[in-house]
Short mmCIF file of C-alpha atoms in Angstrom, two decimals:
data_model
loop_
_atom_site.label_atom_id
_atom_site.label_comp_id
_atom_site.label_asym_id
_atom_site.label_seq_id
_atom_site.Cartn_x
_atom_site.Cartn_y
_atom_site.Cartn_z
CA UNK E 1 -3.54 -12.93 -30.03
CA UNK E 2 -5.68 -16.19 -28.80
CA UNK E 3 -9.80 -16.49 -29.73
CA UNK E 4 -9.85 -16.07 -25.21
CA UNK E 5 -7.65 -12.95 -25.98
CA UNK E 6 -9.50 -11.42 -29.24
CA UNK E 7 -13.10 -12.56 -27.25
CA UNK E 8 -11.97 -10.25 -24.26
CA UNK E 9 -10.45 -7.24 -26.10
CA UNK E 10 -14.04 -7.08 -28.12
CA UNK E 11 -15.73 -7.28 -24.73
CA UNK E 12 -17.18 -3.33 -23.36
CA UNK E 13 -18.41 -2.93 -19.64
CA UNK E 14 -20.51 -0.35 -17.89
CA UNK E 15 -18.80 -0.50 -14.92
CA UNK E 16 -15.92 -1.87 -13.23
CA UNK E 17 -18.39 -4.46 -11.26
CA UNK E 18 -19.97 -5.29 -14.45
CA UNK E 19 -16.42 -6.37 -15.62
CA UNK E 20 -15.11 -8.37 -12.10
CA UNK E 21 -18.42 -9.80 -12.21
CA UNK E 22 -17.44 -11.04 -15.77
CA UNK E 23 -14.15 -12.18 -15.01
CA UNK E 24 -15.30 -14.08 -11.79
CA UNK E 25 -17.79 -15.82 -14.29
CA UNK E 26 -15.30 -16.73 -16.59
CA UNK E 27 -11.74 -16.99 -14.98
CA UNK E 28 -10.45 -19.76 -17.29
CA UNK E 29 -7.51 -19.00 -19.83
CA UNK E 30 -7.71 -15.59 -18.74
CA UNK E 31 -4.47 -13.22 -19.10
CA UNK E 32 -1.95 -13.20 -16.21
CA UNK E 33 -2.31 -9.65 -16.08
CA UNK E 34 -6.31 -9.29 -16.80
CA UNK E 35 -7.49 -8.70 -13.35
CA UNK E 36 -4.40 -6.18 -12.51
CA UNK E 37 -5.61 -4.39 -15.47
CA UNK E 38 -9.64 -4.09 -14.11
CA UNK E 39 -8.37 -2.95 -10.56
CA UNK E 40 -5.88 -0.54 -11.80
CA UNK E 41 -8.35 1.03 -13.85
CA UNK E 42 -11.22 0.37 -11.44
CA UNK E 43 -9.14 2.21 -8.47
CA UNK E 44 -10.99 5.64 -8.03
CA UNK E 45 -14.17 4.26 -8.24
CA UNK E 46 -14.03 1.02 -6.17
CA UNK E 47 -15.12 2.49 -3.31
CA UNK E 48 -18.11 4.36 -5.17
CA UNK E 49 -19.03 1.20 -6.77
CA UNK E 50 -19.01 -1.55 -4.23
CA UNK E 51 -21.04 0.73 -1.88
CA UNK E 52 -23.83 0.26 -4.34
CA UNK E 53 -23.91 -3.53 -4.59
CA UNK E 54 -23.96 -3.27 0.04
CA UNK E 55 -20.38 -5.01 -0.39
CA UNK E 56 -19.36 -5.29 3.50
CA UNK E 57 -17.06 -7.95 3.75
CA UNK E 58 -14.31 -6.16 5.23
CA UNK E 59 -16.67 -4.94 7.78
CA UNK E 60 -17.21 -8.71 8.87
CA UNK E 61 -13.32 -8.57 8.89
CA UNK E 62 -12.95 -6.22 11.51
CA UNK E 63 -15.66 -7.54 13.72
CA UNK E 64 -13.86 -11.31 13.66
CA UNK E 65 -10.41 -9.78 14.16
CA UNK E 66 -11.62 -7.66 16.86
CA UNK E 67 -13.27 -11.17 18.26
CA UNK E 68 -10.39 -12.65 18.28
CA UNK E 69 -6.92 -9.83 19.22
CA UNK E 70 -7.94 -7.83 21.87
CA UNK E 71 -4.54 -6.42 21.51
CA UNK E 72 -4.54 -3.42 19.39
CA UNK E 73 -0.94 -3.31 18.84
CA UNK E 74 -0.89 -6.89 17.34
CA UNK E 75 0.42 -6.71 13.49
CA UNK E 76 -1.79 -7.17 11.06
CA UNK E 77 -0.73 -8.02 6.58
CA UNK E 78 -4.24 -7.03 4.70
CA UNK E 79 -3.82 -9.57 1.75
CA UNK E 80 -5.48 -7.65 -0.84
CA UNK E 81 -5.74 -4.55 0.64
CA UNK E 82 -7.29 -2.92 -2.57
CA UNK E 83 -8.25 0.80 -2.00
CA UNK E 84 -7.99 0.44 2.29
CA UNK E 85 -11.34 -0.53 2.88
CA UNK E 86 -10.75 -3.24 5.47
CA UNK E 87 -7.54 -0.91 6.91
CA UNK E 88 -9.72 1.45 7.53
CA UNK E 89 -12.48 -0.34 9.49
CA UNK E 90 -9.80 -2.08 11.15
CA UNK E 91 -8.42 1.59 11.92
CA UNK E 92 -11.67 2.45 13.23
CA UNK E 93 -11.28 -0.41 16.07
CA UNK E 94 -8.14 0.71 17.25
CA UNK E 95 -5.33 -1.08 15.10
CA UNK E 96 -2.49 0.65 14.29
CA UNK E 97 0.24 -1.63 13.27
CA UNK E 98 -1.37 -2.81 10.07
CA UNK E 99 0.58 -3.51 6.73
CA UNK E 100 -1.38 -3.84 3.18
CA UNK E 101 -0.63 -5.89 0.13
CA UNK E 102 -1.89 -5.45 -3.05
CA UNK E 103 -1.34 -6.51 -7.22
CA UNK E 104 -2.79 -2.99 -8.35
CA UNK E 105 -0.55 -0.03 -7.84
CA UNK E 106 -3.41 2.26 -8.34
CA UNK E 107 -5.50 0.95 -5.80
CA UNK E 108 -2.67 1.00 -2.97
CA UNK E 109 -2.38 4.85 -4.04
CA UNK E 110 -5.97 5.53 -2.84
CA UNK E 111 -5.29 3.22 0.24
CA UNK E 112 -2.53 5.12 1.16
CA UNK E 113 -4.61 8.56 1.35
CA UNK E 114 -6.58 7.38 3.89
CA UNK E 115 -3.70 7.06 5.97
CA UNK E 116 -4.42 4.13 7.61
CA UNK E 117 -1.72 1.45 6.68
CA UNK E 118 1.99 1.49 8.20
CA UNK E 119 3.27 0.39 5.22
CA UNK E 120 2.35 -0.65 1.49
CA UNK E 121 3.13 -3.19 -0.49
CA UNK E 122 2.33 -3.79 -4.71
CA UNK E 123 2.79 -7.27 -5.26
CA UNK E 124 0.95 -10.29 -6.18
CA UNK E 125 0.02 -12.96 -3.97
CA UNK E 126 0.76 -16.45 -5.24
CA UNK E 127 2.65 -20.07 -4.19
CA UNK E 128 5.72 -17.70 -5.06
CA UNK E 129 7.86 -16.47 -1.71
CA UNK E 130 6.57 -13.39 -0.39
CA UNK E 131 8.45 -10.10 0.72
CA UNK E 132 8.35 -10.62 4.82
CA UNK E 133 10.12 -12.61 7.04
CA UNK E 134 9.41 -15.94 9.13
CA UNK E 135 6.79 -15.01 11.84
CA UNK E 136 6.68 -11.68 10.76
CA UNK E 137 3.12 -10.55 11.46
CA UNK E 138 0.27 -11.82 14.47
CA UNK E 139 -2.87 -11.80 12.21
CA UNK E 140 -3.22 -12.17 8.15
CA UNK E 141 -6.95 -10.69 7.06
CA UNK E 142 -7.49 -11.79 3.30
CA UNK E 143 -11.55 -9.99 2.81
CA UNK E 144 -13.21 -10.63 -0.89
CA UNK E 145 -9.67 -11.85 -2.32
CA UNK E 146 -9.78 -15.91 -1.99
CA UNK E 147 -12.14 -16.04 -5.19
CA UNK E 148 -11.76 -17.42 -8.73
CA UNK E 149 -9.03 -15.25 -11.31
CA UNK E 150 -8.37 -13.75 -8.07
CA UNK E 151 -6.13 -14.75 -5.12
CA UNK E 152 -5.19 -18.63 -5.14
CA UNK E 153 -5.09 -20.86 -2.22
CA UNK E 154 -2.43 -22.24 -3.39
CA UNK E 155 -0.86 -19.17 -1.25
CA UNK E 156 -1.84 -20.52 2.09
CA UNK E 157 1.59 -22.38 2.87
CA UNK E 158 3.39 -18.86 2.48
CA UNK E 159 0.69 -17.25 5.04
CA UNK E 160 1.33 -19.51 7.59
CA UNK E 161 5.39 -18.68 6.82
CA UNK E 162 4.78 -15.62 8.13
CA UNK E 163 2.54 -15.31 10.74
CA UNK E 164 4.22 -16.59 14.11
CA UNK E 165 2.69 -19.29 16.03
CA UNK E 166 -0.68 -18.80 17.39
CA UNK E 167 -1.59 -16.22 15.23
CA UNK E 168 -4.56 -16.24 13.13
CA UNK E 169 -5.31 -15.83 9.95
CA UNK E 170 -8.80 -14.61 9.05
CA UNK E 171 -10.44 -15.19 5.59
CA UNK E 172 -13.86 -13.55 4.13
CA UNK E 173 -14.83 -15.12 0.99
CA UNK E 174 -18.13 -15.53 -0.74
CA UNK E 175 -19.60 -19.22 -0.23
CA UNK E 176 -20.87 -19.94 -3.78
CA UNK E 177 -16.96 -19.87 -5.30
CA UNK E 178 -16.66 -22.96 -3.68
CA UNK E 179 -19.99 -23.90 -2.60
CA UNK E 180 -22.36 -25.15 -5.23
CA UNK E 181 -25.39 -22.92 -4.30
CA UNK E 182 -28.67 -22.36 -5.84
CA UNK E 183 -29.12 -19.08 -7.91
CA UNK E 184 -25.50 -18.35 -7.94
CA UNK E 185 -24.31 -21.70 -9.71
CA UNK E 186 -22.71 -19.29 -12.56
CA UNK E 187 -19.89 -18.42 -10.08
CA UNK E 188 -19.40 -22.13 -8.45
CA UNK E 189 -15.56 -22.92 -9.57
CA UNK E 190 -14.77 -26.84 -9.02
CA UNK E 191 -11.10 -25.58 -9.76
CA UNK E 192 -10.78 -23.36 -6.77
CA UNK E 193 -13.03 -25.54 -4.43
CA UNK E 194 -11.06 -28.31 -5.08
CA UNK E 195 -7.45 -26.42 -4.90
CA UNK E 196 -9.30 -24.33 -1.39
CA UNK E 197 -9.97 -27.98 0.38
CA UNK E 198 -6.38 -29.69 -0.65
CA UNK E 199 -4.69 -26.60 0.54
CA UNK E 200 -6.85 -26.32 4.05
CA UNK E 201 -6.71 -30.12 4.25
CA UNK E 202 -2.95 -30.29 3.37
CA UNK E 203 -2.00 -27.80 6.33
CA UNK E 204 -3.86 -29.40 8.94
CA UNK E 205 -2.66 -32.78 8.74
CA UNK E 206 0.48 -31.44 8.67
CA UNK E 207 -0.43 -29.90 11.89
CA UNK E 208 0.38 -26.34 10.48
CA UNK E 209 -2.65 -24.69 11.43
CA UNK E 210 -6.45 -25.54 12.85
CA UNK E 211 -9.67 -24.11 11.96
CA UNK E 212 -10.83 -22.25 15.07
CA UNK E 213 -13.99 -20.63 13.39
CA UNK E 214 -16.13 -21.53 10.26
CA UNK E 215 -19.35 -19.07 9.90
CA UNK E 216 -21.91 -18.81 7.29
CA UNK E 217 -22.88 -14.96 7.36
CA UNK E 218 -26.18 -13.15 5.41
CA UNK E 219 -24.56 -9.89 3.65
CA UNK E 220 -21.55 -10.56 1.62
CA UNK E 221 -23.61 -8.55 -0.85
CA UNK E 222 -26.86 -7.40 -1.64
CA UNK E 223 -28.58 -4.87 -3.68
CA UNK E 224 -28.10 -2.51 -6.34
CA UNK E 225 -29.57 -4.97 -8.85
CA UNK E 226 -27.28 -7.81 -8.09
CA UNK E 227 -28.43 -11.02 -6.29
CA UNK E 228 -28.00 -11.47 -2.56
CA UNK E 229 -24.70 -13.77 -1.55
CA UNK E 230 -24.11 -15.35 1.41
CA UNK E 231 -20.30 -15.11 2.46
CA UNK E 232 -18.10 -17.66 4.73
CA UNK E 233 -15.51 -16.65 7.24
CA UNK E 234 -12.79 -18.83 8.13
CA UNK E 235 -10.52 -18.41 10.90
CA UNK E 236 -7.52 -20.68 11.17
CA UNK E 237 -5.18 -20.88 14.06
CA UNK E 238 -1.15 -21.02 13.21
CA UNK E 239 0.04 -24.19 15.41
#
């Protein structure tokens, strides 16, 4: 076992936000599997948990989805779906058709008691191809996921694969991953700043997609002991 590996196995948390919190701190030379391991063990109380911290990015996903499709039956991929929370808000505005995608088994098993996804799908999200066809889906929601040890933009190229053209693809992230923000500098990652900018950059000069909406939003989360954070949703356009 590595020093990073012996460090982490000698490493006890209080809860499983104590622990993300952790590994969004510290993301370098982590495991491949670490952060499958926190949400599969996390799964039946991440919904408990992030209530406490006033976590409500995936309700700021449903209210810029429903901004932008006024067409319920449009098909939506949640990119780490997790435990349903943004299928079911999403649900709750009159989506049907929605599809969820997930690296934690456990979590998709409480996501799929709320009976709110068409399908689900455990896999992880990376530059690697993903299970759907060419222009399969009309919107891809990706809420809390774009964040360091977590979901790489080096994805983005496969998202605009499969959504067709015109669709959107809607991301909620928390700004100080890759905005250098006082208070929070402890979670600033030059890594995924830089990686997030290529990749954004990268697709619109190759006139792949456009950014139709970039919003600085109070809320991401606050309370519960943990510092307020500001969030950022980004809304590009598949050309």
């Amino acid at each position: 076992m590595t020093e990073s590996g012996e460090n982490e196995a000698s490493l006890h948390f209080a809860s499983g936000i104590e622990e993300a919190y952790h590994i969004l701190k510290n993301p370098d030379n982590l495991r491949k599997e670490r952060v499958r391991e926190l949400y599969e063990r996390w799964s039946l109380d991440y919904d408990k948990d992030v209530q406490k911290v006033n976590f409500y990015p995936y309700i700021k996903a449903g209210i810029v989805i429903a901004e932008h499709c006024h067409d319920k039956n449009v098909s939506i991929l949640d990119c780490g779906a997790g435990t349903g929370l943004v299928g079911e808000q999403l649900r709750s505005l009159g989506y049907t058709n929605i599809v969820g995608l997930d690296i934690s088994q456990n979590c998709l098993n409480v996501a799929e008691k709320k009976g709110v996804y068409k399908k689900l799908i455990c896999d992880e999200v990376g530059d690697q191809r993903m299970p759907f066809d060419d222009d399969e889906f009309d919107v891809l929601v990706c809420s809390g996921c774009i964040a360091p040890a977590h979901i790489s933009p080096t994805c983005f190229p496969e998202w605009v694969r499969i959504i067709k053209p015109g669709g959107r693809v809607v991301i909620v992230m928390r700004r100080c991953y890759i905005e250098l923000l006082k208070g929070e500098e402890e979670y600033f990652s030059q890594t995924l700043k830089e990686m997030f900018d290529t990749s954004v950059r990268d697709l619109e000069e190759s006139k792949k997609w456009e950014v139709v909406t970039r919003e600085v939003f109070a809320g991401f989360l606050e309370g519960g002991g943990h510092e307020k954070s500001d969030g950022i949703v980004l809304v590009f356009k598949i050309l």
